[in-house]
PDB file of C-alpha atoms in Angstrom:
ATOM      1  CA  UNK A  21     107.427  90.676  86.721  1.00 59.00           C
ATOM      2  CA  UNK A  22     109.516  92.579  89.252  1.00 59.00           C
ATOM      3  CA  UNK A  23     109.581  93.816  92.456  1.00 60.00           C
ATOM      4  CA  UNK A  24     112.345  96.609  94.062  1.00 59.00           C
ATOM      5  CA  UNK A  25     113.829  96.492  97.735  1.00 57.00           C
ATOM      6  CA  UNK A  26     112.074  99.138  98.786  1.00 64.00           C
ATOM      7  CA  UNK A  27     108.008  97.542  96.825  1.00 64.00           C
ATOM      8  CA  UNK A  28     107.575 100.215  93.279  1.00 81.00           C
ATOM      9  CA  UNK A  29     106.127  97.075  91.137  1.00 91.00           C
ATOM     10  CA  UNK A  30     108.019  96.872  87.303  1.00 91.00           C
ATOM     11  CA  UNK A  31     106.865  95.315  84.330  1.00 95.00           C
ATOM     12  CA  UNK A  32     107.685  93.828  80.643  1.00 94.00           C
ATOM     13  CA  UNK A  33     106.354  91.953  78.503  1.00 95.00           C
ATOM     14  CA  UNK A  34     102.819  91.513  76.469  1.00 96.00           C
ATOM     15  CA  UNK A  35     100.711  94.001  77.118  1.00 96.00           C
ATOM     16  CA  UNK A  36      97.290  91.962  76.434  1.00 96.00           C
ATOM     17  CA  UNK A  37      93.774  92.549  78.585  1.00 97.00           C
ATOM     18  CA  UNK A  38      96.478  95.841  79.672  1.00 97.00           C
ATOM     19  CA  UNK A  39      97.953  92.172  82.237  1.00 97.00           C
ATOM     20  CA  UNK A  40     100.821  94.979  82.900  1.00 97.00           C
ATOM     21  CA  UNK A  41      98.701  97.678  84.663  1.00 97.00           C
ATOM     22  CA  UNK A  42     100.169 101.060  82.143  1.00 97.00           C
ATOM     23  CA  UNK A  43      97.270 102.308  80.871  1.00 97.00           C
ATOM     24  CA  UNK A  44      97.221 101.050  77.763  1.00 97.00           C
ATOM     25  CA  UNK A  45      97.195  97.087  75.821  1.00 97.00           C
ATOM     26  CA  UNK A  46     100.881  97.578  74.060  1.00 97.00           C
ATOM     27  CA  UNK A  47     103.934  95.318  75.232  1.00 97.00           C
ATOM     28  CA  UNK A  48     106.917  96.707  77.164  1.00 97.00           C
ATOM     29  CA  UNK A  49     110.230  95.684  75.651  1.00 96.00           C
ATOM     30  CA  UNK A  50     112.097  97.771  79.158  1.00 95.00           C
ATOM     31  CA  UNK A  51     110.954  96.897  83.273  1.00 94.00           C
ATOM     32  CA  UNK A  52     108.548 100.360  83.216  1.00 95.00           C
ATOM     33  CA  UNK A  53     106.557 100.961  87.187  1.00 93.00           C
ATOM     34  CA  UNK A  54     103.063 100.642  87.895  1.00 95.00           C
ATOM     35  CA  UNK A  55     102.184 104.168  87.904  1.00 94.00           C
ATOM     36  CA  UNK A  56      99.154 103.601  89.705  1.00 94.00           C
ATOM     37  CA  UNK A  57     101.174 101.544  92.280  1.00 93.00           C
ATOM     38  CA  UNK A  58     103.943 104.670  93.463  1.00 90.00           C
ATOM     39  CA  UNK A  59     104.191 105.468  97.332  1.00 89.00           C
ATOM     40  CA  UNK A  60     102.184 102.052  97.433  1.00 90.00           C
ATOM     41  CA  UNK A  61     104.788  98.884  98.624  1.00 89.00           C
ATOM     42  CA  UNK A  62     104.154  95.933  96.552  1.00 90.00           C
ATOM     43  CA  UNK A  63     104.827  92.911  99.404  1.00 90.00           C
ATOM     44  CA  UNK A  64     103.836  90.044  96.380  1.00 92.00           C
ATOM     45  CA  UNK A  65     102.810  90.278  93.756  1.00 94.00           C
ATOM     46  CA  UNK A  66     100.220  86.915  90.700  1.00 97.00           C
ATOM     47  CA  UNK A  67     100.667  86.162  87.371  1.00 95.00           C
ATOM     48  CA  UNK A  68      98.043  84.391  85.576  1.00 94.00           C
ATOM     49  CA  UNK A  69      97.868  84.337  81.713  1.00 92.00           C
ATOM     50  CA  UNK A  70      95.977  87.401  81.248  1.00 96.00           C
ATOM     51  CA  UNK A  71      95.211  89.386  84.846  1.00 98.00           C
ATOM     52  CA  UNK A  72      97.693  90.100  87.921  1.00 98.00           C
ATOM     53  CA  UNK A  73      97.468  90.827  91.276  1.00 98.00           C
ATOM     54  CA  UNK A  74      99.747  92.881  94.373  1.00 97.00           C
ATOM     55  CA  UNK A  75      99.308  93.031  97.741  1.00 96.00           C
ATOM     56  CA  UNK A  76     100.434  96.707  98.416  1.00 94.00           C
ATOM     57  CA  UNK A  77     102.633  95.948 103.103  1.00 92.00           C
ATOM     58  CA  UNK A  78      99.271  97.571 104.436  1.00 95.00           C
ATOM     59  CA  UNK A  79      97.652  94.628 102.890  1.00 97.00           C
ATOM     60  CA  UNK A  80      94.956  95.068 100.991  1.00 98.00           C
ATOM     61  CA  UNK A  81      94.933  93.518  96.574  1.00 98.00           C
ATOM     62  CA  UNK A  82      94.668  95.276  93.148  1.00 98.00           C
ATOM     63  CA  UNK A  83      94.323  92.894  90.227  1.00 98.00           C
ATOM     64  CA  UNK A  84      93.842  94.358  86.995  1.00 98.00           C
ATOM     65  CA  UNK A  85      94.438  92.668  83.435  1.00 98.00           C
ATOM     66  CA  UNK A  86      91.445  90.118  81.690  1.00 98.00           C
ATOM     67  CA  UNK A  87      88.236  90.838  83.447  1.00 97.00           C
ATOM     68  CA  UNK A  88      86.569  87.861  81.493  1.00 97.00           C
ATOM     69  CA  UNK A  89      85.081  85.410  84.555  1.00 97.00           C
ATOM     70  CA  UNK A  90      84.994  87.317  86.965  1.00 97.00           C
ATOM     71  CA  UNK A  91      89.156  86.174  87.772  1.00 98.00           C
ATOM     72  CA  UNK A  92      89.944  90.747  88.887  1.00 98.00           C
ATOM     73  CA  UNK A  93      86.842  90.295  92.086  1.00 98.00           C
ATOM     74  CA  UNK A  94      85.955  93.636  90.749  1.00 98.00           C
ATOM     75  CA  UNK A  95      82.183  92.056  90.381  1.00 98.00           C
ATOM     76  CA  UNK A  96      82.458  93.062  87.119  1.00 98.00           C
ATOM     77  CA  UNK A  97      83.908  90.339  83.886  1.00 97.00           C
ATOM     78  CA  UNK A  98      85.766  94.028  82.452  1.00 98.00           C
ATOM     79  CA  UNK A  99      89.122  94.526  81.512  1.00 97.00           C
ATOM     80  CA  UNK A 100      90.987  97.018  84.075  1.00 98.00           C
ATOM     81  CA  UNK A 101      94.213  98.471  82.252  1.00 98.00           C
ATOM     82  CA  UNK A 102      95.614 100.057  86.034  1.00 98.00           C
ATOM     83  CA  UNK A 103      95.766  98.357  89.276  1.00 98.00           C
ATOM     84  CA  UNK A 104      92.217  98.535  91.055  1.00 98.00           C
ATOM     85  CA  UNK A 105      91.040  97.850  94.655  1.00 98.00           C
ATOM     86  CA  UNK A 106      89.306  95.182  95.406  1.00 98.00           C
ATOM     87  CA  UNK A 107      86.567  96.320  97.214  1.00 97.00           C
ATOM     88  CA  UNK A 108      85.680  92.646  98.859  1.00 97.00           C
ATOM     89  CA  UNK A 109      88.535  92.610 100.823  1.00 98.00           C
ATOM     90  CA  UNK A 110      88.817  96.693 101.743  1.00 96.00           C
ATOM     91  CA  UNK A 111      87.505  94.879 106.270  1.00 96.00           C
ATOM     92  CA  UNK A 112      90.902  91.934 105.385  1.00 97.00           C
ATOM     93  CA  UNK A 113      94.109  92.147 105.830  1.00 98.00           C
ATOM     94  CA  UNK A 114      95.422  90.393 102.870  1.00 98.00           C
ATOM     95  CA  UNK A 115      98.994  88.087 103.126  1.00 98.00           C
ATOM     96  CA  UNK A 116      99.586  86.021  99.321  1.00 98.00           C
ATOM     97  CA  UNK A 117      97.511  85.995  96.497  1.00 98.00           C
ATOM     98  CA  UNK A 118      97.499  83.005  93.596  1.00 98.00           C
ATOM     99  CA  UNK A 119      96.819  84.007  89.619  1.00 98.00           C
ATOM    100  CA  UNK A 120      95.072  81.277  87.884  1.00 96.00           C
ATOM    101  CA  UNK A 121      94.654  80.628  84.589  1.00 95.00           C
ATOM    102  CA  UNK A 122      90.529  82.595  85.235  1.00 97.00           C
ATOM    103  CA  UNK A 123      90.185  83.339  88.430  1.00 97.00           C
ATOM    104  CA  UNK A 124      92.554  84.746  91.440  1.00 98.00           C
ATOM    105  CA  UNK A 125      93.099  83.088  96.027  1.00 98.00           C
ATOM    106  CA  UNK A 126      94.574  84.995  98.151  1.00 98.00           C
ATOM    107  CA  UNK A 127      94.848  84.464 101.880  1.00 98.00           C
ATOM    108  CA  UNK A 128      94.635  87.089 105.036  1.00 98.00           C
ATOM    109  CA  UNK A 129      96.377  87.630 108.283  1.00 98.00           C
ATOM    110  CA  UNK A 130      92.891  85.474 109.627  1.00 98.00           C
ATOM    111  CA  UNK A 131      94.124  82.121 107.792  1.00 98.00           C
ATOM    112  CA  UNK A 132      91.217  82.952 105.216  1.00 98.00           C
ATOM    113  CA  UNK A 133      90.913  81.717 102.297  1.00 98.00           C
ATOM    114  CA  UNK A 134      89.774  83.028  99.930  1.00 98.00           C
ATOM    115  CA  UNK A 135      88.427  83.041  95.911  1.00 98.00           C
ATOM    116  CA  UNK A 136      87.047  84.180  92.274  1.00 98.00           C
ATOM    117  CA  UNK A 137      86.529  83.549  88.911  1.00 98.00           C
ATOM    118  CA  UNK A 138      85.541  81.306  86.851  1.00 97.00           C
ATOM    119  CA  UNK A 139      84.961  77.795  88.819  1.00 96.00           C
ATOM    120  CA  UNK A 140      83.960  75.095  85.601  1.00 93.00           C
ATOM    121  CA  UNK A 141      86.773  72.239  87.275  1.00 94.00           C
ATOM    122  CA  UNK A 142      85.362  73.165  90.781  1.00 94.00           C
ATOM    123  CA  UNK A 143      88.463  75.476  91.398  1.00 96.00           C
ATOM    124  CA  UNK A 144      87.104  77.827  93.956  1.00 97.00           C
ATOM    125  CA  UNK A 145      86.407  74.667  96.447  1.00 97.00           C
ATOM    126  CA  UNK A 146      83.590  76.020  97.121  1.00 96.00           C
ATOM    127  CA  UNK A 147      81.074  73.340  96.351  1.00 94.00           C
ATOM    128  CA  UNK A 148      79.371  74.957  94.320  1.00 91.00           C
ATOM    129  CA  UNK A 149      79.381  75.074  90.158  1.00 89.00           C
ATOM    130  CA  UNK A 150      79.470  78.707  88.713  1.00 92.00           C
ATOM    131  CA  UNK A 151      81.578  81.657  88.125  1.00 96.00           C
ATOM    132  CA  UNK A 152      82.364  84.003  91.043  1.00 97.00           C
ATOM    133  CA  UNK A 153      82.697  87.544  90.524  1.00 98.00           C
ATOM    134  CA  UNK A 154      83.653  88.765  93.844  1.00 97.00           C
ATOM    135  CA  UNK A 155      86.133  87.775  96.514  1.00 98.00           C
ATOM    136  CA  UNK A 156      84.187  84.001  99.175  1.00 98.00           C
ATOM    137  CA  UNK A 157      85.689  82.400 101.333  1.00 98.00           C
ATOM    138  CA  UNK A 158      86.846  78.891 101.932  1.00 98.00           C
ATOM    139  CA  UNK A 159      84.646  76.904 103.861  1.00 94.00           C
TER     140      UNK A 159
END
């Protein structure tokens, strides 16, 4: 992945589970712009093994790729071949994002941490077992 100085996001490599966000699961041998995000400037980006996330300049979070364990935060376990805004964070301004193997995390402008996805080893920090299908604040 690569961010241009003006913010466009470019992806290349394995397209398994749609993690490139190009609308298919094909590999890209050269960098291709993520068309769905055209006109949106990305300020941060993170990749897990099977999914990708970006924060736009206006603080919105988009995720795509493999959705098992709920790692995308869209209240389901389905893959997304193109970026989709995470509705559970619409009222928040996201500043940073991280992607793990089966989970994701963000930090918001007010310093709150939200996590979701697989939680077999307690990596979400909620003190409870089980996956979270959408963002949940760590308290």
